[in-house]
Amino acid sequence: MLKNYTELFGVSGCENAVRNKILTDIKPYITSYEIDSMGNLIAYKNVGEDKKTIILSAHMDEVGFIVTGITKDGMLKFDTVGGIDESVLVSKKVSSGEIYGVIGIKPFHQCSNAEKNEVLSIDDLFIDIGARNKEEAIKYVSPGDYFGFVSDYTEFGKDFIKAKALDDRLGCCVIIEALKEDYDVNLICLFNVQEETGLRGAKASVYGKSADYAIVVECTTANDLTGVKPNMMVTTLGEGAAISVMDSASIADRELFDKLIETAEKNKIKHQKKRAATGGNDAGAIHTGMGGIKTCSVSVPSRYIHSPSSVIKKSDYVCVRNLIIAFLKSFS
Amino acid sequence: MLDKLIGILSPGSYEEKIKEFIISETKEYISSYYEDSFGNLVLNIDGEGNRKIIECGIDEPFLMANHFENNKQFFTAPPHFKAKDFKDKELVSENGMVVKVISDTENEKLSFSDLYAKTETATDFGKLFSYNPRFTENKRSYSAENIIYKVPVYALISAIRQLKNCNKNITFLFSCQKLLAARGLRAYFSIERDASVLSVSCVRENEYIECGKGVVICAKEKSAFVSQRIKEKLINIAECENIDYIPAVLSENYNLKAILTSGAGAECGLLCVPFDGKNKIYKSDIKKLIKMVISYCKQ
């Protein structure tokens, strides 16, 4: 499932393909759904008004690029959509869904010493779609068109997965898998748009929703690498589901946080606490929505997040999925 | 009461004890109270007229324990705080452990990962440390590391206790996580309509604002213009009742935007008490602040 979902094109603002596939996959397991005016897919699995209601949330979008102009020689100037480190971009394959290209830069051996020492800027880069000049390029591309990374889903090493858009297609996949089971709680599943550009979808999707708890299923930074100070590490690959205490956008509700830890321990599900207060996700929008909702994030740790080669451990994904299902079952 | 309040630590998301204290000090003077689902404490006095909301934050800055190694306790913190504000400060943990935060890095380059405390005792990950208050009092003023986060709460409690026979509809909102981009306010006002809000806070002394010269009635803060109607009402109260005041335009952010633009929008005024660089606040200014709040509620 992860392979199919990570290979879909879904840059923030262009989540149609992801939404359509999710809808097809969840229809047999839900009682109703709506697509709001922002494009969020909101699925309901109701069991009764007297039961507790839990929100599960993941975002459908991924980071990418938007074309801002076309040069005389047919190269596409672009800006990033969402947070991307420019240093990962050079020579990467990208696509608009129909048109393929490669991110280019002035050849290194033609750069002056001063240029070689400069920090790479988005202004130095362009997308080469193989057009001979501007006239040819505009037949295929216009300013405002979106491009995303092209990167195969690959399993490697012992239990490792490399893919693009693991953030947050794996959250979508966890919720889809969770929906296949039955529970004694009402579920509201938010598949949000535009998380990467400021939690915009979640601000709209949570509007009008009332819930006892909200769990945001996410992909988070794992900087368990050589050279990172131990007190700067966020999560570690292979150590299980990462339960957030705090990030830049929210502090986890203590009651819900404790319940998740208790569920993980009771069911012997490997888990870790997300340690540094970095990043932010849709929990930031959800926990202040509709008068406040008790919210906590549960994440799969990922190395090289927001790059075409994000890396996770499959076992961590399984831990997150099992924890979400066990938590929902604990209400029966 | 202020000394007790200052001794109750209330780092963001850990505001239970201060809420209990507020309830215990006010419950016989109010009509009802509740905590909303975010955790904000809402106290109501029932009476006549459109309901006014008087608001202040109840949280204070904190560091979170995140790693212990070689007798060094390291910390993390949300981006809303500045690492340099904690360097060389004494902090106290949720369970009363006092540590001094040090760093080997210069202030300009300081980040939270550079801060640590020397201690033989590791603190569990996720536990919060606040400023050790070190409260002092003399004839003219109070002083404490965290005083600017407590005086607004003290002023509102004092006002409530003097409003027993007030026949007006008033809500006192003690908002959680206000220092963290006003999350409690955003949650509360996401479902509140047509609100009229007076926010109460503290403001640092500067060339225009002097401690001991009365309350500060704000016309604008960094991110928002205040309601002209509420500002004029406050000025009118101050002049009618001979309360010293300083009209001011503030360059810092007081999170009014969270009130003005959330939900269906709201009007908001800002009333402050000045403090100096040593976290000292004049008693006379606090009395004037309380008097202003009471008069505003009674109008």
XYZ file of C-alpha atoms in Angstrom, chain B:
299
model
C -2.162 36.774 47.783
C 0.375 37.884 45.145
C 3.224 36.065 46.897
C 1.205 32.820 46.847
C 0.360 33.293 43.189
C 3.994 33.902 42.319
C 4.932 30.675 44.090
C 2.561 28.635 41.928
C 4.478 27.682 38.823
C 2.412 27.504 35.653
C 4.487 26.596 32.606
C 2.371 26.312 29.432
C 0.233 23.124 29.451
C 0.824 22.672 33.193
C -1.598 25.267 34.513
C -3.751 23.076 36.772
C -2.476 24.427 40.090
C -2.913 28.064 39.211
C -6.442 27.341 37.981
C -7.238 25.636 41.291
C -5.895 28.688 43.119
C -7.976 31.101 41.031
C -11.121 29.060 41.667
C -10.470 28.856 45.409
C -9.974 32.628 45.634
C -13.023 33.580 43.574
C -15.721 30.917 43.728
C -17.829 32.689 46.348
C -17.847 35.862 44.247
C -18.922 34.427 40.877
C -22.068 32.856 39.392
C -20.414 29.893 37.691
C -17.158 28.597 36.254
C -15.924 25.919 33.885
C -12.861 24.762 32.029
C -13.259 24.604 28.261
C -11.931 21.657 26.316
C -8.584 23.388 25.762
C -8.185 23.955 29.501
C -8.930 27.688 29.675
C -10.606 28.681 32.941
C -13.810 30.647 32.390
C -15.484 32.483 35.315
C -18.885 34.075 34.850
C -20.681 36.797 36.756
C -24.316 36.930 35.619
C -26.232 40.165 35.383
C -27.554 42.542 32.779
C -26.324 43.885 29.461
C -23.989 42.590 26.812
C -21.390 40.257 28.225
C -17.909 41.720 28.544
C -14.888 39.428 28.561
C -11.848 40.323 30.660
C -8.845 38.179 29.750
C -5.328 37.434 30.887
C -2.857 34.586 30.326
C -1.960 32.226 33.156
C 1.158 30.527 31.791
C 4.816 31.424 32.131
C 7.983 30.549 30.156
C 9.619 27.153 30.570
C 12.289 24.762 29.430
C 11.594 21.060 28.946
C 14.100 18.450 30.122
C 15.162 16.333 27.154
C 18.542 14.681 27.710
C 20.887 13.883 30.594
C 24.536 13.052 30.127
C 27.696 13.422 32.257
C 25.861 15.269 35.047
C 24.469 17.755 32.566
C 20.737 18.246 32.166
C 19.925 19.499 28.655
C 16.721 21.198 27.578
C 14.447 21.907 24.678
C 11.813 24.611 24.336
C 9.200 25.907 21.926
C 10.361 28.559 19.415
C 8.251 31.213 21.130
C 10.915 31.603 23.835
C 14.490 32.909 23.530
C 17.419 30.882 24.809
C 19.243 33.988 26.063
C 16.351 34.714 28.441
C 17.200 31.537 30.346
C 21.004 31.758 30.459
C 22.358 32.216 34.000
C 18.835 31.981 35.407
C 17.782 29.786 38.284
C 14.977 27.417 37.301
C 12.733 25.196 39.358
C 11.187 21.944 38.122
C 7.652 20.614 38.508
C 8.852 18.596 41.519
C 10.782 21.447 43.150
C 14.346 20.770 42.012
C 16.300 24.017 41.598
C 19.037 24.267 38.950
C 21.070 27.060 37.411
C 21.133 27.217 33.624
C 24.526 27.815 32.105
C 26.042 27.806 28.645
C 29.466 27.977 27.070
C 28.121 29.823 24.034
C 27.893 33.593 23.534
C 24.451 35.172 23.693
C 24.239 36.107 20.000
C 24.676 32.505 18.868
C 22.842 30.873 21.734
C 20.268 28.171 21.020
C 18.357 25.960 23.425
C 20.620 23.015 22.699
C 23.526 25.041 24.171
C 21.844 25.421 27.552
C 22.415 22.960 30.351
C 22.350 22.669 34.126
C 24.964 20.860 36.189
C 23.222 18.354 38.407
C 23.704 14.817 39.614
C 20.011 14.066 39.332
C 18.508 13.318 35.943
C 15.046 14.702 35.303
C 12.546 12.638 33.328
C 12.142 13.660 29.719
C 9.215 16.028 29.290
C 9.321 17.547 32.786
C 9.094 21.331 32.760
C 11.299 23.935 34.452
C 10.122 27.512 35.147
C 11.945 30.542 36.508
C 12.649 30.310 40.235
C 10.527 33.306 41.312
C 12.564 34.696 44.250
C 9.798 37.028 45.336
C 10.689 40.245 47.211
C 8.571 43.097 48.469
C 9.269 46.582 49.822
C 7.084 49.565 50.650
C 6.627 50.668 47.050
C 6.988 47.594 44.878
C 6.986 43.845 44.315
C 9.657 41.963 42.426
C 9.988 38.383 41.126
C 11.415 36.637 38.081
C 7.911 35.649 36.961
C 5.984 38.673 38.254
C 4.870 39.891 34.848
C 2.954 36.642 34.289
C 1.251 36.784 37.705
C 0.230 40.394 38.238
C -2.519 40.325 35.572
C -3.956 37.192 37.229
C -3.704 38.865 40.631
C -5.440 41.977 39.307
C -8.338 40.004 37.860
C -8.789 37.928 41.023
C -8.755 41.123 43.114
C -11.295 42.740 40.810
C -13.613 39.719 40.953
C -13.539 39.809 44.770
C -14.712 43.422 44.691
C -17.467 42.859 42.147
C -19.792 40.806 44.312
C -22.786 43.090 43.863
C -22.058 44.001 40.277
C -25.202 43.490 38.222
C -23.486 43.077 34.852
C -22.760 40.115 32.593
C -19.018 39.600 32.819
C -16.760 36.704 31.860
C -13.219 36.420 33.209
C -11.131 34.302 30.868
C -7.866 32.911 32.256
C -6.257 31.612 29.088
C -3.773 28.734 28.834
C -0.603 28.732 26.714
C -0.902 32.436 25.925
C 2.872 32.738 25.549
C 2.746 29.984 22.907
C 1.096 32.024 20.144
C -2.046 32.445 22.250
C -3.238 28.891 21.690
C -5.799 29.018 24.489
C -7.231 32.263 23.148
C -7.406 30.880 19.624
C -9.273 27.832 20.914
C -11.702 29.867 23.028
C -12.454 32.462 20.370
C -12.778 29.884 17.584
C -16.390 29.398 18.701
C -17.130 32.732 20.399
C -19.138 35.325 18.456
C -19.526 39.099 18.818
C -17.236 39.258 21.826
C -16.004 42.442 23.455
C -12.712 41.724 25.166
C -10.403 43.624 27.490
C -6.980 42.005 27.665
C -4.813 42.676 30.737
C -1.040 42.351 30.641
C 2.307 43.891 31.662
C 4.503 46.174 29.587
C 8.215 46.909 29.891
C 9.207 50.430 30.919
C 10.637 52.569 28.074
C 11.209 56.238 27.266
C 7.445 56.859 27.115
C 6.246 54.447 29.791
C 7.465 54.920 33.352
C 6.809 52.720 36.367
C 4.786 54.394 39.113
C 2.932 56.677 36.695
C -0.245 54.627 36.400
C -1.791 52.138 34.003
C -1.001 51.937 30.298
C -3.948 52.244 27.918
C -2.868 50.899 24.552
C -3.882 52.228 21.148
C -1.943 49.633 19.176
C 0.375 46.686 19.710
C 2.793 45.116 17.220
C 0.329 42.868 15.418
C -3.009 44.604 15.921
C -4.893 47.828 16.404
C -7.011 47.803 19.535
C -10.670 48.728 19.543
C -10.998 52.513 19.566
C -14.305 52.175 21.378
C -12.756 50.234 24.272
C -9.703 52.507 24.345
C -11.882 55.622 24.611
C -14.000 53.986 27.283
C -10.860 53.219 29.312
C -9.560 56.773 28.941
C -12.951 58.096 29.992
C -12.922 55.887 33.103
C -9.401 56.971 34.006
C -10.230 60.655 33.646
C -13.561 60.479 35.470
C -12.059 58.575 38.388
C -8.725 60.386 38.503
C -6.688 57.282 37.750
C -3.240 58.092 36.355
C -2.735 56.581 32.905
C -0.303 56.568 30.018
C -1.675 56.275 26.468
C 0.747 54.188 24.437
C 1.538 52.470 21.162
C 3.402 49.241 21.948
C 6.077 47.703 19.758
C 5.740 44.197 21.208
C 3.202 41.497 20.389
C 0.434 40.975 22.944
C -1.417 38.341 20.913
C -4.485 40.499 20.381
C -4.552 39.256 16.794
C -5.611 35.851 18.123
C -8.723 37.485 19.550
C -9.447 39.976 16.778
C -9.290 37.557 13.876
C -10.397 34.204 15.274
C -13.890 32.803 14.912
C -16.303 35.492 13.810
C -13.939 38.264 14.979
C -14.060 40.324 18.157
C -13.227 43.787 19.426
C -10.395 43.982 21.898
C -8.763 46.526 24.181
C -5.463 46.271 26.041
C -4.733 47.540 29.541
C -1.250 47.080 30.990
C 0.794 47.710 34.092
C 4.456 48.713 33.605
C 7.462 46.795 34.930
C 11.132 47.695 34.939
C 14.256 45.816 33.835
C 14.557 44.156 37.232
C 11.045 42.687 37.040
C 9.759 45.202 39.576
C 6.192 46.476 39.572
C 4.916 49.368 41.677
C 2.118 48.639 44.134
C 0.448 51.921 43.214
C 0.243 50.853 39.554
C -1.295 47.509 40.457
C -3.958 49.239 42.592
C -4.788 51.505 39.656
C -5.015 48.525 37.323
C -7.486 46.788 39.644
C -9.543 49.966 39.986
C -9.661 50.343 36.189
C -10.822 46.748 35.692
C -13.540 47.118 38.319
C -14.816 50.378 36.839
C -14.751 48.925 33.326
C -16.804 45.933 34.492
C -19.372 48.128 36.239
C -19.975 50.379 33.229
